[in-house]
Short mmCIF file of C-alpha atoms in Angstrom, two decimals:
data_model
loop_
_atom_site.label_atom_id
_atom_site.label_comp_id
_atom_site.label_asym_id
_atom_site.label_seq_id
_atom_site.Cartn_x
_atom_site.Cartn_y
_atom_site.Cartn_z
CA MET A 1 0.25 -46.29 -8.28
CA PHE A 2 1.86 -42.88 -8.78
CA ALA A 3 -0.79 -41.31 -6.53
CA ILE A 4 0.18 -43.70 -3.72
CA MET A 5 3.89 -43.04 -4.22
CA GLU A 6 3.55 -39.28 -4.70
CA PRO A 7 4.00 -38.31 -1.00
CA LEU A 8 7.14 -40.47 -0.86
CA PHE A 9 8.57 -38.84 -3.99
CA THR A 10 7.72 -35.41 -2.55
CA GLU A 11 9.56 -36.23 0.68
CA ILE A 12 12.59 -37.56 -1.21
CA GLY A 13 12.57 -34.42 -3.35
CA LYS A 14 12.47 -32.14 -0.29
CA TYR A 15 15.21 -34.18 1.40
CA GLY A 16 17.39 -33.96 -1.72
CA LYS A 17 16.75 -30.23 -1.98
CA LEU A 18 17.81 -29.69 1.65
CA LEU A 19 21.03 -31.64 1.08
CA TRP A 20 21.68 -29.74 -2.16
CA TRP A 21 21.09 -26.45 -0.37
CA SER A 22 23.46 -27.61 2.39
CA GLY A 23 26.14 -28.32 -0.21
CA ILE A 24 25.75 -24.87 -1.73
CA SER A 25 25.78 -23.31 1.75
CA LEU A 26 29.28 -24.69 2.42
CA ARG A 27 30.71 -21.50 0.91
CA ASP A 28 28.91 -19.46 3.60
CA PHE A 29 31.73 -20.31 6.03
CA SER A 30 31.31 -17.37 8.41
CA THR A 31 27.69 -18.36 9.07
CA TYR A 32 28.34 -21.94 10.14
CA TYR A 33 31.84 -21.89 11.68
CA ASP A 34 30.89 -21.06 15.30
CA ASN A 35 27.90 -23.38 15.33
CA THR A 36 30.00 -26.22 13.88
CA ILE A 37 32.42 -26.05 16.82
CA ARG A 38 29.46 -26.02 19.25
CA ARG A 39 27.87 -29.01 17.50
CA MET A 40 31.14 -30.92 17.47
CA LYS A 41 31.29 -30.56 21.24
CA PHE A 42 27.68 -31.70 21.54
CA ILE A 43 27.92 -34.65 19.16
CA GLY A 44 31.47 -35.64 20.07
CA ILE A 45 32.49 -34.77 23.62
CA GLN A 46 29.06 -34.94 25.24
CA SER A 47 28.27 -38.30 23.60
CA LEU A 48 31.57 -39.82 24.69
CA PRO A 49 30.43 -41.26 28.08
CA ILE A 50 27.44 -43.16 26.64
CA VAL A 51 29.51 -44.35 23.65
CA LEU A 52 32.30 -45.61 25.95
CA LEU A 53 29.76 -47.37 28.18
CA THR A 54 28.14 -49.03 25.15
CA GLY A 55 31.55 -49.97 23.74
CA ALA A 56 32.67 -51.54 27.00
CA PHE A 57 29.58 -53.72 27.37
CA MET A 58 29.65 -54.56 23.66
CA GLY A 59 33.19 -55.94 24.05
CA MET A 60 32.38 -57.81 27.25
CA VAL A 61 29.26 -59.50 25.87
CA GLU A 62 30.99 -60.32 22.59
CA SER A 63 33.93 -62.01 24.31
CA VAL A 64 31.70 -64.06 26.63
CA GLN A 65 29.55 -65.25 23.71
CA VAL A 66 32.56 -66.06 21.52
CA LEU A 67 34.25 -67.97 24.34
CA TYR A 68 31.05 -69.94 24.83
CA SER A 69 30.94 -70.80 21.11
CA LEU A 70 34.63 -71.72 20.90
CA GLN A 71 34.95 -73.91 23.99
CA ASN A 72 36.30 -77.37 23.14
CA ARG A 73 35.81 -76.64 19.42
CA ALA A 74 38.62 -74.27 18.43
CA PRO A 75 41.75 -72.65 19.88
CA LEU A 76 40.74 -70.04 22.45
CA TYR A 77 43.10 -67.37 21.10
CA LEU A 78 40.61 -67.04 18.21
CA VAL A 79 38.43 -65.06 20.61
CA GLY A 80 40.81 -62.16 19.89
CA SER A 81 40.18 -62.54 16.15
CA VAL A 82 36.41 -62.72 16.38
CA VAL A 83 36.01 -59.95 18.97
CA THR A 84 38.34 -57.56 17.13
CA GLU A 85 36.92 -58.22 13.68
CA SER A 86 33.29 -58.09 14.73
CA ILE A 87 33.81 -54.88 16.71
CA ILE A 88 35.81 -53.06 14.03
CA LEU A 89 33.67 -54.20 11.12
CA GLU A 90 30.20 -54.18 12.62
CA LEU A 91 29.46 -53.61 16.28
CA GLY A 92 31.53 -50.47 16.83
CA PRO A 93 30.18 -48.44 13.91
CA VAL A 94 26.59 -49.72 14.11
CA LEU A 95 26.05 -49.50 17.87
CA THR A 96 27.70 -46.06 18.01
CA ALA A 97 25.45 -44.91 15.17
CA LEU A 98 22.31 -46.27 16.86
CA ILE A 99 23.26 -44.52 20.10
CA LEU A 100 23.81 -41.27 18.22
CA ALA A 101 20.52 -41.66 16.33
CA GLY A 102 18.77 -41.68 19.70
CA ARG A 103 20.83 -39.11 21.56
CA VAL A 104 21.90 -36.65 18.87
CA GLY A 105 19.29 -37.23 16.15
CA ALA A 106 16.35 -36.80 18.53
CA SER A 107 17.87 -33.67 20.02
CA ILE A 108 18.54 -32.03 16.64
CA ALA A 109 15.05 -32.89 15.35
CA ALA A 110 13.40 -31.51 18.50
CA GLU A 111 15.50 -28.34 18.47
CA LEU A 112 14.94 -27.54 14.80
CA GLY A 113 11.29 -28.60 15.00
CA THR A 114 10.69 -26.22 17.91
CA MET A 115 12.50 -23.45 16.05
CA ARG A 116 10.27 -24.07 13.05
CA VAL A 117 6.93 -24.05 14.90
CA THR A 118 7.89 -20.99 16.98
CA GLU A 119 8.90 -19.09 13.82
CA GLN A 120 12.57 -18.86 14.89
CA ILE A 121 13.69 -20.25 11.51
CA ASP A 122 11.51 -17.61 9.79
CA ALA A 123 13.15 -15.02 12.05
CA LEU A 124 16.58 -16.14 10.84
CA GLU A 125 15.43 -15.82 7.23
CA VAL A 126 14.02 -12.31 7.66
CA MET A 127 17.31 -11.30 9.30
CA ALA A 128 18.92 -12.23 5.96
CA PHE A 129 20.54 -15.36 7.39
CA ASN A 130 20.86 -18.55 5.42
CA PRO A 131 19.09 -20.89 7.88
CA VAL A 132 20.53 -24.00 6.26
CA ALA A 133 24.08 -22.69 6.63
CA TYR A 134 23.37 -21.66 10.21
CA LEU A 135 21.46 -24.73 11.41
CA VAL A 136 21.92 -27.71 9.09
CA VAL A 137 25.48 -27.48 7.76
CA PRO A 138 27.05 -27.44 11.29
CA VAL A 139 25.33 -30.68 12.32
CA LEU A 140 26.29 -32.40 9.06
CA ILE A 141 29.96 -31.43 9.36
CA ALA A 142 30.05 -32.26 13.07
CA GLY A 143 28.36 -35.62 12.43
CA VAL A 144 30.75 -36.64 9.65
CA ILE A 145 33.83 -35.69 11.72
CA MET A 146 32.80 -36.80 15.20
CA THR A 147 31.02 -40.10 14.49
CA PRO A 148 34.18 -41.85 13.22
CA VAL A 149 36.11 -40.43 16.21
CA LEU A 150 33.50 -41.81 18.61
CA THR A 151 33.51 -45.12 16.74
CA ILE A 152 37.28 -45.43 17.19
CA PHE A 153 36.82 -44.82 20.92
CA ALA A 154 34.07 -47.47 21.02
CA ASP A 155 36.28 -49.92 19.09
CA VAL A 156 39.24 -49.42 21.42
CA ILE A 157 37.25 -49.70 24.64
CA GLY A 158 35.29 -52.65 23.20
CA ILE A 159 38.41 -54.62 22.26
CA LEU A 160 40.06 -53.72 25.55
CA SER A 161 37.10 -54.82 27.64
CA GLY A 162 36.76 -57.97 25.50
CA CYS A 163 40.41 -58.75 26.18
CA ILE A 164 40.03 -58.21 29.94
CA ILE A 165 36.93 -60.38 30.16
CA SER A 166 38.63 -63.14 28.11
CA ILE A 167 41.63 -63.09 30.43
CA LEU A 168 39.44 -63.14 33.52
CA THR A 169 37.02 -65.79 32.24
CA VAL A 170 39.35 -68.41 30.74
CA ASP A 171 43.02 -69.28 30.93
CA LEU A 172 44.08 -66.88 28.17
CA SER A 173 46.96 -64.41 28.21
CA THR A 174 47.03 -60.91 26.74
CA ALA A 175 49.66 -62.08 24.24
CA GLU A 176 47.36 -64.87 23.04
CA PHE A 177 44.40 -62.49 22.69
CA LEU A 178 46.55 -60.08 20.68
CA LYS A 179 47.88 -62.96 18.58
CA GLY A 180 44.30 -63.80 17.70
CA ALA A 181 43.46 -60.15 17.07
CA ARG A 182 46.34 -59.84 14.60
CA ARG A 183 45.65 -63.16 12.90
CA PHE A 184 42.92 -62.02 10.47
CA PHE A 185 43.28 -58.24 10.76
CA VAL A 186 43.89 -56.26 7.60
CA PRO A 187 44.10 -52.43 7.57
CA TRP A 188 41.13 -52.23 5.21
CA ASP A 189 38.89 -53.46 8.05
CA LEU A 190 39.62 -50.31 10.00
CA THR A 191 39.20 -48.10 6.93
CA TYR A 192 35.89 -49.78 6.18
CA GLY A 193 34.66 -49.23 9.75
CA ILE A 194 35.62 -45.55 9.62
CA ILE A 195 34.03 -45.00 6.20
CA LYS A 196 30.89 -46.72 7.45
CA SER A 197 30.71 -44.58 10.57
CA ALA A 198 31.28 -41.38 8.53
CA VAL A 199 28.36 -42.34 6.29
CA PHE A 200 26.18 -42.96 9.35
CA GLY A 201 27.50 -39.69 10.80
CA PHE A 202 26.23 -37.85 7.75
CA PHE A 203 22.79 -39.41 7.53
CA ILE A 204 21.85 -39.29 11.25
CA PRO A 205 21.99 -35.47 11.46
CA ALA A 206 20.72 -35.16 7.87
CA ASN A 207 17.57 -37.12 8.76
CA ALA A 208 17.12 -35.20 12.00
CA ALA A 209 17.65 -31.84 10.29
CA TYR A 210 15.24 -32.77 7.52
CA VAL A 211 12.34 -33.76 9.78
CA GLY A 212 13.06 -30.86 12.16
CA PHE A 213 13.40 -28.25 9.43
CA PHE A 214 10.04 -29.14 7.89
CA THR A 215 8.11 -29.75 11.12
CA LYS A 216 4.47 -28.69 11.15
CA GLY A 217 1.83 -28.55 13.83
CA GLY A 218 3.02 -27.30 17.22
CA ALA A 219 4.16 -29.46 20.12
CA GLU A 220 2.60 -32.61 18.66
CA GLY A 221 4.46 -31.99 15.40
CA VAL A 222 7.75 -31.65 17.28
CA GLY A 223 7.09 -34.94 19.10
CA LYS A 224 6.32 -36.71 15.83
CA ALA A 225 9.40 -35.21 14.18
CA THR A 226 11.61 -36.48 16.99
CA THR A 227 10.18 -39.99 16.73
CA ARG A 228 10.44 -39.97 12.94
CA SER A 229 14.05 -38.90 13.12
CA VAL A 230 15.01 -41.82 15.37
CA VAL A 231 12.98 -44.36 13.37
CA ILE A 232 14.21 -43.18 9.95
CA SER A 233 17.83 -43.06 11.12
CA SER A 234 17.67 -46.50 12.77
CA VAL A 235 16.18 -48.12 9.67
CA MET A 236 18.60 -46.26 7.41
CA ILE A 237 21.56 -47.44 9.51
CA LEU A 238 20.49 -51.07 9.05
CA ILE A 239 19.93 -50.69 5.30
CA LEU A 240 23.18 -48.77 4.72
CA ASP A 241 25.01 -51.29 6.88
CA TYR A 242 23.94 -54.10 4.56
CA LEU A 243 24.63 -52.12 1.37
CA MET A 244 28.10 -51.11 2.51
CA ALA A 245 28.91 -54.67 3.61
CA GLN A 246 27.75 -55.96 0.23
CA PHE A 247 29.51 -53.43 -1.97
CA LEU A 248 32.30 -51.86 0.08
CA LEU A 249 33.74 -54.96 1.75
CA LYS A 250 34.26 -56.54 -1.65
CA ALA A 251 36.91 -53.88 -2.28
CA GLY A 252 38.96 -55.51 0.44
CA TRP A 253 38.63 -59.08 -0.93
CA MET B 1 7.80 2.25 -1.25
CA ILE B 2 6.15 -1.16 -1.41
CA GLN B 3 3.95 -1.89 -4.40
CA ILE B 4 1.88 -5.06 -4.36
CA GLU B 5 0.26 -5.87 -7.69
CA ASN B 6 -2.33 -8.55 -8.44
CA ILE B 7 -0.95 -11.23 -6.17
CA CYS B 8 -2.65 -14.58 -5.75
CA LYS B 9 -1.72 -17.06 -3.05
CA SER B 10 -3.44 -20.36 -2.36
CA PHE B 11 -2.94 -23.26 0.04
CA ASN B 12 -4.27 -26.65 -1.08
CA THR B 13 -6.46 -25.11 -3.80
CA HIS B 14 -7.97 -22.62 -1.32
CA PHE B 15 -7.25 -19.06 -2.42
CA VAL B 16 -6.21 -16.92 0.54
CA LEU B 17 -5.26 -13.89 -1.52
CA ASN B 18 -6.87 -13.29 -4.89
CA GLN B 19 -5.65 -10.57 -7.24
CA LEU B 20 -4.69 -8.36 -4.31
CA SER B 21 -3.11 -4.98 -4.99
CA LEU B 22 -1.87 -2.51 -2.40
CA MET B 23 0.58 0.36 -2.08
CA VAL B 24 2.60 1.31 1.00
CA ASN B 25 4.01 4.83 0.73
CA GLN B 26 7.40 5.85 2.03
CA GLY B 27 7.35 6.87 5.68
CA GLU B 28 3.74 5.92 6.38
CA THR B 29 2.28 3.35 8.75
CA LEU B 30 -0.23 1.19 6.93
CA VAL B 31 -2.48 -0.99 9.07
CA ILE B 32 -4.06 -4.06 7.53
CA ILE B 33 -7.12 -5.30 9.36
CA GLY B 34 -9.17 -8.39 8.70
CA LYS B 35 -10.72 -11.43 10.33
CA SER B 36 -8.56 -14.25 11.66
CA GLY B 37 -7.56 -16.48 8.75
CA SER B 38 -8.17 -13.76 6.17
CA GLY B 39 -4.54 -13.90 5.03
CA LYS B 40 -3.05 -10.87 6.81
CA SER B 41 0.03 -12.72 8.09
CA VAL B 42 0.37 -14.46 4.71
CA LEU B 43 0.52 -11.03 3.10
CA LEU B 44 3.34 -9.95 5.44
CA LYS B 45 5.26 -13.14 4.70
CA LEU B 46 4.82 -12.51 0.97
CA ILE B 47 6.17 -8.98 1.32
CA ILE B 48 9.37 -10.24 2.94
CA GLY B 49 9.72 -13.23 0.63
CA LEU B 50 9.07 -16.00 3.17
CA LEU B 51 6.28 -17.18 0.87
CA LYS B 52 5.98 -16.90 -2.90
CA PRO B 53 2.73 -15.92 -4.61
CA GLU B 54 1.44 -17.91 -7.59
CA THR B 55 1.03 -14.75 -9.63
CA GLY B 56 1.66 -11.03 -9.28
CA SER B 57 4.58 -8.93 -8.17
CA ILE B 58 5.77 -7.22 -4.99
CA LEU B 59 8.05 -4.30 -5.74
CA ILE B 60 10.30 -2.99 -3.00
CA GLU B 61 11.71 0.30 -4.26
CA GLY B 62 11.14 -0.98 -7.76
CA LYS B 63 12.77 -4.41 -7.25
CA ASN B 64 10.47 -7.43 -7.48
CA ILE B 65 11.05 -9.58 -4.40
CA VAL B 66 9.05 -12.42 -5.96
CA LYS B 67 11.61 -12.90 -8.72
CA ALA B 68 14.67 -12.17 -6.56
CA GLY B 69 17.44 -14.75 -6.41
CA PHE B 70 18.89 -15.91 -3.10
CA ARG B 71 21.55 -13.18 -2.80
CA ASP B 72 19.20 -10.39 -3.96
CA LEU B 73 16.57 -11.62 -1.54
CA GLN B 74 19.06 -11.45 1.33
CA ASP B 75 20.10 -7.93 0.31
CA MET B 76 16.47 -6.81 0.14
CA ARG B 77 15.69 -8.36 3.52
CA ARG B 78 18.42 -6.32 5.17
CA ASN B 79 16.16 -3.30 4.61
CA PHE B 80 13.44 -4.96 6.68
CA GLY B 81 12.68 -5.61 10.30
CA PHE B 82 9.98 -8.11 11.22
CA VAL B 83 8.19 -8.26 14.56
CA PHE B 84 6.57 -11.67 14.91
CA GLN B 85 3.27 -12.34 16.66
CA SER B 86 5.03 -14.86 18.90
CA SER B 87 8.14 -12.62 19.12
CA ALA B 88 10.15 -15.60 17.73
CA LEU B 89 13.15 -14.82 19.93
CA PHE B 90 15.94 -17.40 19.85
CA ASP B 91 15.28 -19.10 23.16
CA SER B 92 18.82 -20.45 23.60
CA MET B 93 20.29 -16.95 23.33
CA THR B 94 20.30 -14.01 25.72
CA VAL B 95 18.47 -10.78 24.91
CA SER B 96 21.66 -9.09 23.71
CA GLU B 97 22.64 -12.10 21.57
CA ASN B 98 19.18 -12.00 19.98
CA ILE B 99 19.62 -8.34 19.11
CA ASN B 100 23.20 -8.44 17.88
CA LEU B 101 23.11 -11.74 15.97
CA ALA B 102 22.36 -9.99 12.68
CA LEU B 103 24.74 -7.13 13.51
CA ARG B 104 27.62 -9.58 13.89
CA LYS B 105 26.73 -11.19 10.58
CA HIS B 106 26.07 -8.15 8.43
CA PHE B 107 28.15 -5.36 9.97
CA LYS B 108 31.86 -5.87 10.37
CA TRP B 109 31.93 -3.75 13.49
CA PRO B 110 34.27 -3.95 16.48
CA GLU B 111 32.82 -5.62 19.56
CA GLN B 112 32.40 -2.32 21.41
CA LYS B 113 30.27 -0.80 18.66
CA ILE B 114 28.06 -3.91 18.55
CA CYS B 115 27.55 -3.65 22.33
CA GLU B 116 26.75 0.06 22.04
CA ARG B 117 24.18 -0.54 19.31
CA THR B 118 22.61 -3.37 21.33
CA THR B 119 22.29 -1.09 24.37
CA GLU B 120 20.92 1.71 22.17
CA CYS B 121 18.19 -0.57 20.79
CA LEU B 122 17.29 -1.82 24.26
CA ASN B 123 17.11 1.75 25.54
CA PHE B 124 14.83 2.65 22.65
CA VAL B 125 12.31 0.04 23.79
CA ASN B 126 12.83 0.94 27.49
CA LEU B 127 14.45 -2.35 28.44
CA GLU B 128 17.74 -1.11 29.82
CA GLY B 129 19.85 -3.61 31.71
CA LEU B 130 18.17 -6.78 30.42
CA GLN B 131 21.05 -7.76 28.12
CA GLU B 132 21.89 -11.00 29.89
CA LYS B 133 18.33 -12.26 30.47
CA LEU B 134 17.00 -15.25 28.54
CA PRO B 135 13.70 -14.86 26.65
CA SER B 136 12.08 -17.38 29.03
CA GLU B 137 12.74 -14.95 31.90
CA LEU B 138 10.76 -12.13 30.25
CA SER B 139 7.05 -11.29 30.20
CA GLY B 140 5.05 -11.34 26.93
CA GLY B 141 5.23 -7.56 26.58
CA MET B 142 8.97 -7.52 27.23
CA ARG B 143 9.52 -10.26 24.66
CA LYS B 144 7.55 -8.23 22.13
CA ARG B 145 9.70 -5.18 22.86
CA VAL B 146 12.90 -7.23 22.52
CA GLY B 147 11.43 -8.35 19.17
CA VAL B 148 11.11 -4.66 18.20
CA ALA B 149 14.68 -3.97 19.40
CA ARG B 150 15.93 -6.88 17.29
CA ALA B 151 13.94 -5.64 14.29
CA ILE B 152 15.41 -2.10 14.42
CA ALA B 153 19.00 -3.13 15.21
CA GLY B 154 20.13 -3.21 11.56
CA TYR B 155 18.68 0.24 10.69
CA PRO B 156 15.84 -1.06 8.48
CA GLN B 157 13.76 1.19 6.26
CA TYR B 158 10.71 -1.01 6.62
CA ILE B 159 9.27 -2.75 9.67
CA LEU B 160 6.53 -5.33 9.44
CA PHE B 161 4.45 -6.02 12.55
CA ASP B 162 2.43 -9.22 12.79
CA GLU B 163 -0.32 -8.74 15.41
CA PRO B 164 1.89 -6.63 17.70
CA THR B 165 -0.70 -6.21 20.48
CA THR B 166 -2.39 -9.62 20.41
CA GLY B 167 -2.34 -11.41 23.75
CA LEU B 168 -1.15 -8.37 25.70
CA ASP B 169 -2.95 -6.55 28.51
CA PRO B 170 -4.32 -3.08 27.55
CA GLU B 171 -1.51 -1.17 29.23
CA THR B 172 1.24 -3.22 27.59
CA ALA B 173 -0.61 -3.08 24.26
CA GLU B 174 -0.70 0.71 24.54
CA ASN B 175 3.05 0.73 25.24
CA ILE B 176 3.60 -1.21 22.03
CA ASN B 177 1.37 1.22 20.12
CA GLN B 178 3.39 4.14 21.46
CA LEU B 179 6.57 2.32 20.48
CA ILE B 180 5.33 1.97 16.89
CA LEU B 181 4.55 5.71 16.85
CA LYS B 182 8.00 6.45 18.27
CA LEU B 183 9.60 4.36 15.50
CA LYS B 184 7.82 6.44 12.88
CA ARG B 185 8.58 9.73 14.63
CA GLU B 186 12.24 9.17 15.49
CA LEU B 187 13.47 6.65 12.94
CA GLU B 188 11.15 7.62 10.06
CA VAL B 189 10.56 4.00 9.10
CA THR B 190 7.81 2.74 6.83
CA SER B 191 5.66 0.24 8.71
CA VAL B 192 3.04 -2.32 7.82
CA VAL B 193 1.02 -3.43 10.83
CA VAL B 194 -1.28 -6.43 10.67
CA THR B 195 -3.88 -6.50 13.43
CA HIS B 196 -7.49 -6.98 14.34
CA ASP B 197 -7.15 -4.64 17.30
CA MET B 198 -9.06 -1.53 16.12
CA HIS B 199 -7.75 0.66 18.93
CA SER B 200 -4.22 -0.15 17.83
CA ALA B 201 -5.18 0.40 14.17
CA PHE B 202 -6.61 3.88 14.85
CA THR B 203 -3.70 4.80 17.15
CA VAL B 204 -0.78 3.91 14.88
CA GLY B 205 -2.23 3.92 11.37
CA ASP B 206 -1.80 6.69 8.81
CA ARG B 207 -3.94 4.55 6.55
CA ILE B 208 -6.02 1.46 7.23
CA ALA B 209 -6.83 -1.27 4.69
CA LEU B 210 -9.41 -4.02 5.13
CA LEU B 211 -8.42 -7.44 3.82
CA HIS B 212 -11.60 -9.35 3.04
CA LYS B 213 -12.13 -12.43 0.86
CA GLY B 214 -8.59 -12.29 -0.49
CA LYS B 215 -8.71 -8.64 -1.58
CA ILE B 216 -8.32 -5.17 -0.14
CA ASP B 217 -11.98 -4.15 0.04
CA ILE B 218 -11.51 -0.68 1.39
CA GLU B 219 -8.58 1.52 2.35
CA GLY B 220 -8.25 5.06 3.63
CA GLU B 221 -7.29 7.29 6.51
CA PRO B 222 -8.63 6.35 9.95
CA ALA B 223 -11.29 9.08 9.77
CA VAL B 224 -12.57 7.65 6.47
CA ILE B 225 -12.61 4.10 7.83
CA LYS B 226 -14.55 5.22 10.92
CA LYS B 227 -17.30 6.58 8.68
CA SER B 228 -17.39 3.57 6.37
CA TYR B 229 -20.59 1.56 5.85
CA HIS B 230 -18.72 -1.57 4.78
CA PRO B 231 -20.36 -4.43 6.78
CA GLU B 232 -17.00 -5.90 7.86
CA ILE B 233 -15.74 -2.50 9.01
CA LYS B 234 -18.99 -2.01 10.92
CA LYS B 235 -18.47 -5.34 12.69
CA PHE B 236 -14.92 -4.33 13.67
CA LEU B 237 -16.13 -0.88 14.74
CA SER B 238 -19.01 -2.23 16.83
CA GLY B 239 -16.51 -4.31 18.82
CA TYR B 240 -14.25 -1.27 19.13
CA THR B 241 -17.14 0.97 20.29
CA LEU B 242 -18.25 -1.63 22.83
CA LEU B 243 -14.72 -1.79 24.21
CA LYS B 244 -14.51 1.99 24.41
#
């Protein structure tokens, strides 16, 4: 049994060691400062268009489906409640994270993987650089800061587009939509969504950095690392989503 | 001085280096020859602490790099330059950024001095005016020379060369050989060159050591190696003679 599980334990050990090393490297501020700003632009500003597009369609689809479910069964202003709650609690953080796992995670894994197989990470080490401080810490900090920011943008555009579609589809006013939105809203919902997106924002680059940093085997290895990064992050997002809903949401009950 | 004592290094139970001992004297150029896969590059990576041996010690001016902690290891590495087989230039950075990356980190110099040192290093390798080029815009030989410029930028005492002439045409390879000689002559650095190019070995080496079956089988001055009856040396020399 242990023999079967050994590779998994080894991977977890290496992953933990990389995160531990990243934590220690936080004191090496001068090494990661410039790269952190660059990564924040990449993760935040450059991801904004795709996140806004996803957020807009998420809100539109959600409102159409909720209106379909509510018709002749419940007051239509409840569409505001359901759209707002579902976007803030679930769709905003999760869809933003999945988008980032594909766009940012794949890019980080490919970049670090290529640097590993072309000995660029070794070159950093022999130049007396701390490669974790230079390459990994910036993406972790940028991920934790920028993912919640992007999620807020996705939430706002999602609710806004949901509101517009509701107004255009059925005889509902903006005031009624907002009445519904306020009906079940509690501030903890927003806090929960932001905490959730920060957790996703940590693990997406962490997974990508891990598989990239330990890539082996040339171009094929880089390809596999990129795929692994997206798959691991996507699965992890789903698992963490459930765990946080189960344990974190109870704090708001 | 680099003193390597009884080091063993294995990968997946296969011993690459087995009780290997070797001495690199101050100011000399030691060439390590050996077949592909004999562990030459592994030995270089052990010297600079990129890999750890299972047993043995590697003393750099008396300090054991094998037992060095993270900070000590970084301090010791600042005395080294490393020229990679693949050049390992940072492909997202320009030539000058590649060269001055470590200068910016380790020397608190004003911008003008960093630029001057970058230009000085590029001039040393005869690549004036290429500061703003990307590595992808350079030929293999140019990349190798930028690798040398990057390696010497921080005034190292030791330079390690991993297959410096592999994959280069004879003329470019000869330029690299002359560059290694120039480094010794003008900067008085201690160099370890790993190669299986015998012409390069005889051109740049003060001493040559044969790495065979995980150990240094024979070492000596080029004249001694040329007269050796060691079967591996004879194989290398027959190829060299044919080429000549």
